[in-house]
Amino acid sequence: MTLFAEAWLLLFLLAAGLVAGALAALAMGHLLGDDWLRAVRPGLEAAVRAAPLLLPLSLPVLLLMGRLYPWAVAAPADPVHAVWFAPAFFAARVVGALALWAALGRWLLAGTRDALHPRRAGAVLLLLVPTSGVAAQDLALSRDLSWFGSLQGFALVVGAASAALAGAALAALLRRGQPQPGNLDGLERALLTLGMAVLWLWFIQFVVAWAGNLPEEAAWYGRRGEGVWLWVKFGFALPALLAAVALSLVPQWRAWRLGAVCALLFAHHAAQVAWVVVPDSPALRAAVAA
């Protein structure tokens, strides 16, 4: 059952991240009014319409939280953490965030087909960014409370937005004639911006942790700098992100290069989520300690 819970948590985080990321990318397209939105809009809207499915998909995580989160078995010593991570309050936050995303997506998609809704998009981003950051911190990062409240949750959200936009662009490439050459410049800039943001966010957090030289933060990175996780990060995830950024900087894009960048960004996000989440598995840490 523990193995099932761990696998479900990872898959749920990837699915929820892609839905939230698609909503963020769609809202940014509405807000900016760039031409690139036309090419990727069908894929992003399809992901946003799937948001209500996240509610039933979250049930195994909530029902099995005792196998996934140490604070669900023994309340944290810190009174603030003890209140914040009370199981009932945690479940209410998760369900509330997922319901809010579904409502925001339905609101953004309502109205005239193919029309832009910049005011709605701005309101969506104002509500989506903080709630998705809190949800990422709760679901993906709260298994180790020694580094709570950092930018890691926001970095995961930005990575999910890059993966969602990349996935929608790949879907557009598979449709004959899409995206048109005129859409490539704007789409290229959007993917490059998100890729650079992901790289900067994870790099600056590492620099802050290294400069602070705190034992808890060092231990967090230490668990991810050994064995297979060292190769996941430095042998796959980081090279994929750097290659995507490098290819994005090449002028005079071609469809094959766009496809390569999208595939690399998508692969990076999947590997990064696994690198962040799995090493803090209670069962894995107990096995290592033994």
Coordinates of C-alpha atoms in Angstrom, one line a residue:
M1 CA 0.0 0.0 0.0
T2 CA 2.9 2.4 0.7
L3 CA 4.3 1.8 -2.7
F4 CA 0.9 2.5 -4.3
A5 CA 0.6 5.7 -2.2
E6 CA 4.0 6.9 -3.3
A7 CA 3.4 6.2 -6.9
W8 CA -0.1 7.9 -6.8
L9 CA 1.3 11.0 -5.1
L10 CA 3.9 11.4 -7.8
L11 CA 1.4 10.9 -10.6
F12 CA -1.1 13.2 -8.9
L13 CA 1.5 16.0 -8.5
L14 CA 2.4 15.7 -12.2
A15 CA -1.3 15.9 -13.3
A16 CA -2.2 18.7 -10.9
G17 CA 0.9 20.6 -11.9
L18 CA 0.1 20.4 -15.6
V19 CA -3.5 21.5 -15.0
A20 CA -2.4 24.5 -12.9
G21 CA 0.4 25.2 -15.3
A22 CA -1.9 25.1 -18.3
L23 CA -4.3 27.5 -16.5
A24 CA -1.4 29.9 -15.7
A25 CA -0.1 29.7 -19.3
L26 CA -3.5 30.3 -20.7
A27 CA -4.1 33.3 -18.4
M28 CA -0.8 34.7 -19.4
G29 CA -1.7 34.4 -23.1
H30 CA -5.0 36.2 -22.5
L31 CA -3.3 38.9 -20.5
L32 CA -0.5 39.6 -23.0
G33 CA -2.6 39.1 -26.1
D34 CA 0.3 37.6 -28.0
D35 CA -0.2 35.7 -31.2
W36 CA 1.4 32.5 -29.8
L37 CA -1.8 31.8 -27.8
R38 CA -3.7 30.9 -31.0
A39 CA -1.4 27.9 -31.7
V40 CA -1.4 26.4 -28.2
R41 CA -4.9 27.5 -27.1
P42 CA -6.7 24.2 -27.9
G43 CA -4.2 22.1 -25.9
L44 CA -4.2 24.5 -22.9
E45 CA -8.0 24.7 -22.8
A46 CA -8.3 20.9 -22.9
A47 CA -6.0 20.6 -19.9
V48 CA -7.9 23.4 -18.0
R49 CA -11.2 21.6 -18.7
A50 CA -9.8 18.5 -17.0
A51 CA -9.4 20.4 -13.7
P52 CA -12.5 19.0 -12.0
L53 CA -11.0 15.5 -12.4
L54 CA -8.3 16.4 -9.9
L55 CA -10.8 16.3 -7.0
P56 CA -11.5 12.6 -7.2
L57 CA -7.8 11.9 -8.1
S58 CA -6.8 13.6 -4.8
L59 CA -8.8 11.2 -2.7
P60 CA -6.0 8.4 -2.4
V61 CA -3.5 11.1 -1.4
L62 CA -5.8 12.4 1.3
L63 CA -6.9 9.0 2.5
L64 CA -3.4 7.6 2.7
M65 CA -1.7 10.8 4.0
G66 CA -0.5 8.8 7.0
R67 CA 1.8 6.8 4.7
L68 CA 3.0 9.9 2.9
Y69 CA 3.6 12.6 5.4
P70 CA 5.3 12.2 8.8
W71 CA 3.2 15.0 10.4
A72 CA 0.0 13.0 9.7
V73 CA 1.3 10.3 12.1
A74 CA 2.9 12.5 14.8
A75 CA 2.1 16.2 15.1
P76 CA 5.1 18.5 14.6
A77 CA 6.7 20.0 17.7
D78 CA 6.4 23.5 16.3
P79 CA 2.9 24.7 17.3
V80 CA 2.5 26.7 14.1
H81 CA 3.3 23.6 12.0
A82 CA 1.0 21.5 14.2
V83 CA -1.9 23.8 13.5
W84 CA -1.1 24.3 9.8
F85 CA -0.6 20.6 9.1
A86 CA -3.5 19.2 11.1
P87 CA -4.8 16.5 8.7
A88 CA -8.3 18.0 8.5
F89 CA -7.0 21.5 7.7
F90 CA -4.5 20.1 5.1
A91 CA -7.3 18.2 3.4
A92 CA -9.5 21.3 3.3
R93 CA -6.7 23.4 1.8
V94 CA -6.1 20.8 -0.9
V95 CA -9.7 20.4 -1.8
G96 CA -10.3 24.1 -1.7
A97 CA -7.4 24.8 -4.0
L98 CA -8.5 22.2 -6.6
A99 CA -12.1 23.4 -6.5
L100 CA -10.9 27.0 -7.0
W101 CA -8.7 26.1 -10.0
A102 CA -11.7 24.3 -11.6
A103 CA -13.9 27.4 -11.0
L104 CA -11.2 29.7 -12.3
G105 CA -10.7 27.6 -15.4
R106 CA -14.4 27.5 -16.2
W107 CA -14.7 31.3 -15.7
L108 CA -11.7 32.0 -18.0
L109 CA -13.1 29.6 -20.7
A110 CA -16.6 31.1 -20.6
G111 CA -17.7 33.7 -23.1
T112 CA -17.1 34.2 -26.8
R113 CA -15.0 31.6 -28.5
D114 CA -11.4 32.7 -29.4
A115 CA -11.9 36.0 -27.7
L116 CA -9.4 37.4 -25.2
H117 CA -10.3 38.1 -21.6
P118 CA -7.3 40.1 -20.1
R119 CA -9.2 41.3 -17.0
R120 CA -10.4 37.8 -16.2
A121 CA -6.9 36.5 -16.8
G122 CA -5.4 39.0 -14.4
A123 CA -7.8 37.9 -11.7
V124 CA -7.1 34.3 -12.4
L125 CA -3.4 34.8 -12.0
L126 CA -3.8 36.7 -8.8
L127 CA -5.7 33.8 -7.2
L128 CA -3.8 31.0 -9.0
V129 CA -0.2 31.9 -8.1
P130 CA -0.5 32.0 -4.3
T131 CA -2.9 29.0 -4.1
S132 CA -0.8 26.8 -6.4
G133 CA 2.4 27.8 -4.5
V134 CA 0.8 26.8 -1.2
A135 CA -0.5 23.5 -2.7
A136 CA 2.9 22.7 -4.0
Q137 CA 4.5 23.4 -0.7
D138 CA 1.8 21.3 1.1
L139 CA 1.7 18.3 -1.2
A140 CA 5.3 18.0 -2.5
L141 CA 7.5 19.6 0.1
S142 CA 5.9 19.2 3.5
R143 CA 7.4 15.8 4.1
D144 CA 10.5 17.7 5.4
L145 CA 9.4 20.7 7.4
S146 CA 13.0 21.9 8.1
W147 CA 12.8 24.1 5.0
F148 CA 9.2 25.2 5.0
G149 CA 8.1 28.4 3.2
S150 CA 10.9 28.7 0.6
L151 CA 10.6 29.5 -3.1
Q152 CA 10.6 25.8 -3.9
G153 CA 6.8 25.6 -4.2
F154 CA 6.8 28.6 -6.6
A155 CA 9.6 27.0 -8.6
L156 CA 7.6 23.9 -9.1
V157 CA 4.6 25.9 -10.3
V158 CA 6.7 27.8 -12.8
G159 CA 8.2 24.5 -14.0
A160 CA 4.7 23.1 -14.4
A161 CA 3.7 26.1 -16.5
S162 CA 6.7 25.5 -18.8
A163 CA 5.8 21.9 -19.1
A164 CA 2.1 22.6 -19.8
L165 CA 3.0 25.2 -22.5
A166 CA 5.5 22.8 -23.9
G167 CA 2.9 20.0 -24.0
A168 CA 0.4 22.2 -25.7
A169 CA 3.0 23.3 -28.3
L170 CA 3.9 19.6 -29.0
A171 CA 0.2 18.9 -29.6
A172 CA 0.0 21.8 -32.0
L173 CA 3.0 20.5 -33.9
L174 CA 1.3 17.2 -34.4
R175 CA -1.7 18.9 -36.0
R176 CA -1.0 19.6 -39.7
G177 CA -0.1 23.1 -40.3
Q178 CA 0.2 24.2 -36.7
P179 CA 1.8 26.2 -35.4
Q180 CA 2.1 28.6 -38.3
P181 CA 5.5 30.3 -38.8
G182 CA 4.1 33.6 -37.5
N183 CA 3.4 32.0 -34.1
L184 CA 6.9 30.7 -33.6
D185 CA 8.6 33.9 -32.4
G186 CA 6.1 34.6 -29.6
L187 CA 6.0 31.0 -28.6
E188 CA 9.8 30.8 -28.6
R189 CA 10.0 33.8 -26.3
A190 CA 7.4 32.4 -23.9
L191 CA 9.1 29.0 -23.6
L192 CA 12.5 30.7 -23.2
T193 CA 11.2 33.0 -20.5
L194 CA 9.7 30.1 -18.5
G195 CA 12.8 28.0 -19.0
M196 CA 15.1 30.8 -17.8
A197 CA 12.8 31.4 -14.8
V198 CA 12.9 27.8 -13.8
L199 CA 16.7 27.7 -14.0
W200 CA 17.0 30.9 -12.0
L201 CA 14.6 29.9 -9.3
W202 CA 16.3 26.6 -8.6
F203 CA 19.8 28.1 -8.9
I204 CA 19.1 31.0 -6.5
Q205 CA 17.6 28.6 -3.9
F206 CA 20.8 26.5 -4.0
V207 CA 23.0 29.6 -3.6
V208 CA 20.9 30.8 -0.6
A209 CA 21.1 27.4 1.0
W210 CA 24.9 27.2 0.3
A211 CA 25.5 30.7 1.7
G212 CA 23.4 30.1 4.8
N213 CA 25.2 26.8 5.5
L214 CA 22.3 25.5 7.6
P215 CA 22.3 21.8 8.6
E216 CA 18.7 21.2 7.6
E217 CA 19.1 22.7 4.1
A218 CA 22.3 20.9 3.6
A219 CA 20.6 17.6 4.6
W220 CA 17.8 18.3 2.1
Y221 CA 20.3 18.6 -0.7
G222 CA 22.4 15.8 0.6
R223 CA 19.6 13.3 0.2
R224 CA 19.3 14.3 -3.4
G225 CA 23.0 14.4 -4.1
E226 CA 23.7 10.7 -3.7
G227 CA 23.2 7.6 -5.7
V228 CA 20.5 7.6 -8.4
W229 CA 19.2 11.0 -7.4
L230 CA 22.6 12.6 -8.3
W231 CA 22.2 11.2 -11.8
V232 CA 18.6 12.2 -12.1
K233 CA 19.5 15.8 -11.4
F234 CA 22.9 16.3 -13.0
G235 CA 22.7 13.5 -15.6
F236 CA 19.2 14.2 -16.9
A237 CA 17.1 17.0 -15.4
L238 CA 19.7 19.8 -15.5
P239 CA 21.2 18.9 -18.9
A240 CA 17.6 18.8 -20.3
L241 CA 16.8 22.3 -19.0
L242 CA 20.1 23.8 -20.2
A243 CA 19.7 22.2 -23.6
A244 CA 16.2 23.6 -23.9
V245 CA 17.4 27.1 -23.0
A246 CA 20.4 26.8 -25.4
L247 CA 18.1 25.7 -28.3
S248 CA 15.7 28.5 -27.5
L249 CA 18.4 31.1 -28.1
V250 CA 19.1 29.9 -31.6
P251 CA 17.6 32.4 -34.1
Q252 CA 15.4 31.5 -37.1
W253 CA 13.5 28.7 -35.4
R254 CA 12.3 25.6 -37.2
A255 CA 9.5 23.3 -36.2
W256 CA 11.8 20.4 -35.3
R257 CA 13.8 22.7 -32.9
L258 CA 10.5 23.9 -31.3
G259 CA 9.6 20.2 -30.8
A260 CA 13.0 19.4 -29.2
V261 CA 12.7 22.4 -26.8
C262 CA 9.2 21.3 -25.8
A263 CA 10.2 17.7 -25.2
L264 CA 13.2 18.8 -23.1
L265 CA 11.2 21.1 -20.9
F266 CA 8.5 18.5 -20.4
A267 CA 11.1 15.8 -19.5
H268 CA 12.9 18.2 -17.2
H269 CA 9.8 19.0 -15.2
A270 CA 8.9 15.3 -14.7
A271 CA 12.4 14.5 -13.5
Q272 CA 12.5 17.5 -11.3
V273 CA 9.3 16.6 -9.5
A274 CA 10.6 13.1 -8.9
W275 CA 13.9 14.5 -7.6
V276 CA 12.1 16.8 -5.2
V277 CA 9.4 14.5 -3.9
V278 CA 10.7 10.9 -3.8
P279 CA 13.8 11.2 -1.6
D280 CA 11.7 12.5 1.3
S281 CA 9.5 9.4 1.3
P282 CA 9.2 8.2 4.9
A283 CA 9.6 4.6 3.9
L284 CA 12.7 5.4 1.8
R285 CA 14.3 7.4 4.6
A286 CA 13.6 4.7 7.1
A287 CA 15.2 2.1 4.8
V288 CA 18.3 4.3 4.4
A289 CA 18.5 4.9 8.1
A290 CA 18.3 1.2 8.8

